[in-house]
XYZ file of C-alpha atoms in Angstrom:
409
model
C -13.183 25.957 17.637
C -15.441 24.355 20.214
C -17.674 21.350 19.726
C -21.051 22.288 18.293
C -20.106 24.445 15.298
C -20.884 22.834 11.950
C -19.220 23.515 8.626
C -20.902 23.899 5.241
C -19.217 21.085 3.351
C -22.061 18.757 2.460
C -21.363 16.822 -0.712
C -18.700 14.765 -2.433
C -17.894 14.976 -6.117
C -15.973 13.102 -8.763
C -15.612 14.762 -12.141
C -18.160 17.348 -10.979
C -20.810 14.757 -10.043
C -22.306 14.133 -6.636
C -21.251 10.650 -5.554
C -21.575 10.570 -1.774
C -24.209 12.907 -0.272
C -23.388 13.608 3.354
C -25.590 11.971 5.929
C -28.289 9.313 5.708
C -31.074 11.887 5.612
C -29.686 13.616 2.524
C -28.928 10.301 0.865
C -32.568 9.260 1.064
C -33.851 12.440 -0.550
C -31.457 12.636 -3.516
C -31.382 10.509 -6.625
C -28.069 8.605 -6.789
C -25.789 9.646 -9.618
C -24.802 6.872 -11.995
C -21.128 7.271 -12.821
C -19.573 6.021 -16.028
C -15.913 5.270 -16.538
C -15.524 8.467 -18.578
C -16.746 10.473 -15.582
C -13.991 9.021 -13.402
C -10.936 8.175 -15.514
C -8.839 9.954 -18.082
C -5.388 9.369 -19.573
C -2.692 12.012 -19.713
C 1.064 11.891 -19.867
C 1.110 8.122 -20.315
C -0.761 7.493 -17.045
C -4.329 6.627 -16.051
C -5.697 9.356 -13.817
C -8.808 9.995 -11.749
C -10.561 13.369 -11.656
C -10.081 14.857 -8.150
C -13.146 14.617 -5.923
C -14.379 15.176 -2.391
C -15.059 12.099 -0.329
C -16.357 11.553 3.198
C -14.399 9.188 5.416
C -16.106 8.320 8.689
C -15.135 5.805 11.351
C -15.783 5.277 15.030
C -12.783 5.906 17.247
C -10.420 2.970 17.456
C -9.292 1.872 20.878
C -5.777 3.221 20.429
C -7.174 6.666 19.555
C -9.132 7.139 22.782
C -7.514 9.686 25.076
C -5.378 11.225 22.307
C -5.985 14.557 20.603
C -7.507 14.590 17.143
C -4.372 16.320 15.819
C -2.072 13.680 17.294
C -4.081 10.834 15.749
C -4.139 12.284 12.237
C -0.512 13.412 12.136
C 0.832 10.097 13.434
C -1.526 7.556 11.861
C -2.303 9.163 8.491
C 1.088 10.165 7.176
C 0.154 10.746 3.541
C -0.321 14.469 4.223
C 1.852 17.062 5.997
C 1.087 18.210 9.543
C 0.187 21.702 8.310
C -2.672 20.239 6.288
C -4.230 18.521 9.306
C -3.958 21.708 11.361
C -5.777 23.611 8.602
C -8.375 20.853 8.107
C -9.275 20.758 11.810
C -9.517 24.540 12.002
C -11.804 24.718 8.938
C -13.999 21.817 10.052
C -12.931 19.501 7.263
C -12.074 17.081 10.057
C -14.795 16.762 12.675
C -16.010 14.634 15.555
C -19.673 13.620 15.838
C -20.597 16.050 13.006
C -19.175 18.973 14.972
C -16.100 21.100 14.386
C -13.423 20.823 17.048
C -10.019 22.233 17.969
C -6.699 20.471 17.430
C -6.506 19.853 21.182
C -9.865 18.078 21.363
C -9.435 14.660 22.956
C -11.096 11.683 21.256
C -13.528 9.752 23.458
C -14.775 6.205 23.240
C -17.619 5.944 20.711
C -16.786 9.205 18.881
C -17.466 9.311 15.140
C -14.447 10.815 13.402
C -15.077 12.246 9.931
C -12.699 13.636 7.325
C -14.037 15.366 4.201
C -10.976 14.904 2.063
C -10.340 16.272 -1.404
C -8.854 13.213 -3.014
C -6.112 13.345 -5.596
C -5.577 9.698 -6.394
C -2.094 8.743 -7.571
C -1.971 7.908 -11.267
C -1.269 4.365 -12.389
C -0.002 2.633 -15.491
C -2.147 2.784 -18.614
C -1.403 -0.893 -19.197
C -4.725 -2.666 -19.612
C -6.229 -4.564 -16.688
C -6.933 -7.589 -18.855
C -9.426 -10.363 -18.124
C -7.549 -13.507 -19.143
C -10.407 -15.898 -18.485
C -13.967 -15.926 -17.125
C -15.396 -19.342 -16.214
C -19.023 -20.418 -16.147
C -18.922 -20.975 -12.396
C -17.827 -17.381 -11.783
C -14.033 -17.162 -11.693
C -12.189 -14.210 -13.200
C -8.487 -14.546 -13.942
C -7.106 -11.029 -14.287
C -3.719 -9.858 -15.552
C -2.883 -7.080 -13.076
C -0.327 -4.449 -14.087
C 2.121 -3.135 -11.547
C 1.161 0.169 -9.816
C -2.495 -0.698 -9.123
C -3.677 -2.031 -5.731
C -6.300 -4.759 -5.539
C -8.666 -3.098 -3.039
C -9.401 0.540 -2.215
C -6.743 1.518 0.307
C -5.042 4.692 1.465
C -5.002 7.248 -1.348
C -6.349 4.730 -3.887
C -10.058 4.207 -4.484
C -11.036 4.295 -8.161
C -7.538 3.397 -9.355
C -7.845 -0.132 -7.951
C -8.496 -3.530 -9.494
C -11.986 -3.918 -8.017
C -13.101 -0.436 -9.073
C -11.691 -0.736 -12.598
C -13.441 -4.091 -13.013
C -16.652 -2.420 -11.855
C -16.386 0.816 -13.843
C -14.853 -0.510 -17.068
C -16.045 -4.134 -17.208
C -19.398 -3.981 -15.416
C -18.569 -6.471 -12.627
C -20.162 -5.075 -9.465
C -20.166 -8.130 -7.176
C -16.505 -9.032 -6.747
C -14.785 -11.332 -4.262
C -10.982 -11.126 -4.598
C -9.568 -14.550 -3.745
C -5.914 -13.651 -3.318
C -4.029 -10.390 -3.390
C -0.911 -9.031 -5.004
C 1.113 -6.110 -3.702
C 0.451 -2.853 -5.515
C 3.836 -2.890 -7.249
C 3.606 -6.590 -8.183
C 2.202 -7.562 -11.578
C 0.643 -10.795 -12.774
C -2.318 -13.123 -12.557
C -4.938 -12.424 -9.891
C -7.944 -14.598 -9.008
C -11.298 -12.876 -8.445
C -14.619 -14.550 -7.704
C -17.919 -13.307 -9.110
C -19.816 -15.043 -6.313
C -18.946 -15.971 -2.720
C -19.096 -19.731 -3.352
C -16.352 -19.868 -5.981
C -14.236 -17.461 -3.943
C -14.643 -19.565 -0.801
C -13.852 -22.846 -2.589
C -10.689 -21.615 -4.312
C -9.481 -19.826 -1.197
C -9.913 -23.089 0.712
C -7.858 -24.937 -1.937
C -5.123 -22.291 -1.709
C -4.938 -22.651 2.070
C -4.825 -26.460 1.718
C -1.975 -26.112 -0.845
C -4.049 -27.811 -3.537
C -3.285 -24.825 -5.748
C 0.321 -23.646 -6.031
C 1.173 -20.002 -6.751
C 4.233 -19.486 -8.931
C 6.188 -16.271 -9.489
C 9.196 -15.076 -11.445
C 11.376 -12.152 -10.405
C 14.634 -10.384 -11.201
C 16.998 -10.154 -8.223
C 20.252 -8.405 -7.525
C 23.356 -10.591 -7.763
C 24.289 -14.086 -8.930
C 21.690 -16.360 -7.378
C 23.038 -19.854 -6.516
C 22.247 -22.881 -8.636
C 19.776 -25.565 -7.612
C 16.694 -25.550 -5.399
C 17.042 -23.024 -2.565
C 14.585 -23.127 0.344
C 14.080 -20.289 2.836
C 11.970 -21.175 5.892
C 12.640 -18.132 8.052
C 9.622 -16.925 10.118
C 8.201 -13.524 9.141
C 6.418 -10.930 11.221
C 4.948 -7.476 10.697
C 7.173 -4.909 12.372
C 5.254 -1.719 11.596
C 1.839 -2.131 9.994
C 1.440 1.527 9.002
C 4.796 1.447 7.221
C 4.077 -1.926 5.541
C 7.356 -3.123 7.031
C 7.938 -6.859 7.474
C 11.011 -8.733 8.642
C 12.415 -12.142 9.426
C 12.095 -12.779 13.166
C 13.088 -16.266 14.366
C 11.527 -15.651 17.789
C 8.149 -14.027 17.093
C 7.624 -14.530 13.356
C 4.993 -16.746 11.747
C 6.077 -19.937 9.937
C 6.987 -19.122 6.333
C 8.516 -21.127 3.513
C 9.500 -20.244 -0.040
C 11.275 -22.335 -2.677
C 13.525 -20.633 -5.230
C 15.334 -21.773 -8.379
C 17.491 -19.681 -10.674
C 16.433 -19.610 -14.317
C 19.387 -17.602 -15.648
C 21.717 -14.689 -14.816
C 22.865 -11.666 -16.806
C 24.330 -8.204 -16.205
C 24.606 -8.612 -12.439
C 21.009 -9.797 -12.051
C 19.353 -13.213 -11.857
C 15.876 -14.250 -12.974
C 14.462 -16.531 -10.291
C 11.451 -18.851 -10.146
C 9.593 -18.658 -6.801
C 7.115 -21.021 -5.123
C 5.726 -19.612 -1.851
C 4.321 -22.382 0.337
C 2.817 -19.953 2.844
C 1.168 -16.585 2.303
C 2.815 -13.982 4.533
C 2.775 -10.334 3.481
C 5.799 -9.520 1.289
C 6.994 -13.104 1.835
C 8.982 -13.512 -1.400
C 10.541 -10.068 -1.045
C 11.496 -10.599 2.608
C 12.955 -14.076 2.018
C 14.993 -12.898 -0.977
C 16.365 -10.043 1.117
C 17.286 -12.483 3.886
C 19.161 -14.648 1.367
C 21.082 -11.583 0.164
C 19.400 -11.344 -3.256
C 16.635 -8.702 -2.992
C 14.346 -7.935 -5.915
C 16.607 -5.627 -7.898
C 14.333 -2.579 -8.027
C 12.486 -3.106 -4.707
C 12.229 0.363 -3.090
C 11.607 -1.112 0.365
C 13.703 -4.253 0.800
C 16.611 -3.183 -1.433
C 17.121 0.173 0.259
C 20.374 0.879 2.090
C 18.963 4.059 3.644
C 16.486 1.895 5.562
C 18.413 -1.339 6.127
C 21.984 -0.133 6.442
C 25.112 -1.559 4.875
C 24.195 -5.220 5.483
C 20.851 -4.763 3.663
C 19.048 -7.300 5.861
C 21.127 -10.264 4.673
C 20.949 -13.192 7.113
C 18.608 -11.171 9.291
C 20.913 -8.221 9.873
C 19.599 -4.943 11.238
C 21.306 -1.542 11.248
C 22.962 -0.603 14.524
C 22.001 2.486 16.503
C 25.275 4.156 15.525
C 24.843 3.479 11.807
C 23.326 6.572 10.241
C 21.918 6.385 6.688
C 23.642 9.628 5.650
C 27.156 8.389 6.476
C 27.646 5.866 3.693
C 31.448 6.158 3.887
C 31.649 5.481 7.598
C 33.296 2.331 8.916
C 30.962 -0.663 8.493
C 30.062 -2.207 11.833
C 28.831 -5.723 12.493
C 25.009 -5.407 12.425
C 22.664 -6.607 15.134
C 20.648 -9.761 14.422
C 16.894 -9.802 14.022
C 16.005 -11.225 17.424
C 13.608 -9.883 20.030
C 10.518 -7.781 19.868
C 9.242 -5.191 17.456
C 9.433 -1.469 18.111
C 6.073 -1.367 19.880
C 7.328 -3.689 22.587
C 10.011 -1.189 23.607
C 12.476 -4.014 24.337
C 14.853 -4.062 21.384
C 16.673 -1.003 20.114
C 17.379 -2.642 16.749
C 13.678 -2.858 15.885
C 13.169 0.758 16.945
C 16.172 1.842 14.900
C 14.860 0.109 11.786
C 11.414 1.671 12.090
C 12.960 5.097 12.771
C 15.130 4.789 9.656
C 12.067 3.781 7.640
C 10.113 6.792 8.932
C 13.037 9.121 8.201
C 13.362 7.741 4.690
C 9.645 8.252 4.014
C 9.899 11.792 5.390
C 12.779 12.509 3.009
C 10.725 11.236 0.075
C 7.843 13.500 1.128
C 10.206 16.451 1.301
C 11.607 15.697 -2.141
C 8.079 15.440 -3.583
C 6.744 18.577 -1.934
C 9.774 20.823 -2.342
C 12.346 19.773 -4.920
C 10.030 18.443 -7.627
C 6.884 20.519 -7.097
C 8.450 23.958 -6.861
C 8.995 25.751 -10.132
C 9.810 29.339 -10.948
C 6.373 30.452 -9.779
C 6.234 28.183 -6.752
C 4.450 24.867 -6.280
C 1.334 23.874 -8.214
C -1.441 24.051 -5.607
C -4.951 22.624 -5.801
C -7.514 25.438 -5.725
C -9.932 23.321 -3.665
C -7.739 21.937 -0.888
C -4.633 24.165 -1.067
C -2.359 21.130 -1.199
C 0.608 20.910 -3.563
C -0.084 18.765 -6.601
C 2.420 15.926 -6.323
C 4.615 15.024 -9.283
C 3.875 11.996 -11.400
C 5.644 8.751 -10.541
C 8.593 7.840 -12.695
C 8.241 4.712 -14.850
C 10.587 2.826 -12.495
C 8.276 3.641 -9.583
C 5.242 1.931 -11.132
C 6.301 -1.665 -10.547
C 8.880 -4.006 -9.099
C 10.351 -6.940 -10.986
C 8.108 -9.526 -9.349
C 5.385 -11.190 -11.428
C 2.678 -13.709 -10.494
C 3.242 -16.120 -13.352
C 0.740 -18.956 -12.958
C -1.339 -21.205 -10.673
C -0.974 -24.958 -10.851
C -2.708 -27.962 -9.318
C -5.306 -30.668 -10.099
C -7.681 -29.332 -12.727
C -5.562 -26.242 -13.353
């Protein structure tokens, strides 16, 4: 299709209600729909679910998109859907540029507005209550966050997030999250009800006046005594949420650990992060050789190889994840640049293994688990397979934000 043809999709729905009329002109002429929690959420099969809905995503072209085709950008940067979907969506005008339908070979230009009218099937989360532990007079919420729920809208999650649940179920519309926890991590989360309290507590966290404390269950017999890991950490592949120890290019990071007890091949460990790098506790525990026992990312031999990242080890080029019985080779060390710098094959190998592993999970979801005797369950609105529910062990990792301590706490 050439630029200039417009499609008919004009509204977004959740639970059958209009929630995001397309375009500023339409938005001014329609009365906004007030959504209640019952219009958005329902429970089924032991999980909290969101009614599927259409939603308009629009963003101006990022610098790295300019000069690339629309198909290339979506298939390489938005990997939550198969390539066939993006080909169909471009052809039908569900993906457009500057409010015009385009072809898959259309090249993105500087200043283009890229829009995707996506039929959202949010992943279900735990039905465990998002509990408000305390609300102070000066506007601080202390929330007990279950595993499986992200803090902010991100990726495939919008309504099934901490901020949206607090808004829809507890009536808190002005929210200022002070810190964040990974989606799979459970525990206490600090949220401000006004910018002043959020700013003040965030400043105290940065100044180490408030100490975050975690407990976790790791694989193996953790050593006795106070163990300190001060290995620098860097982001290797942002889109894959992949972080590693990198003594050369990493940012200063420090975590203190102390074993509480051990049983059945696992140890329960107390953790005090002194810096706030992404996945810091998980990365440092992996480096020490004691990853969080059920961590799907940092305790994954298919991604990290036989050495599992201990002491900064990376899989070698010759070490394939499928050949578990092959001779174990001495792994390369985590030195040098990330994959984007094109200077270190070990970084590129790690990212490639991570991508391959994610692709295998997608294949398992779309083929092995979705296909029954009559074929896969397919959504009648977007023609995408309905993905299977997560297993209970996929809803959380054994890492819990236990408490915050400091003067006045």
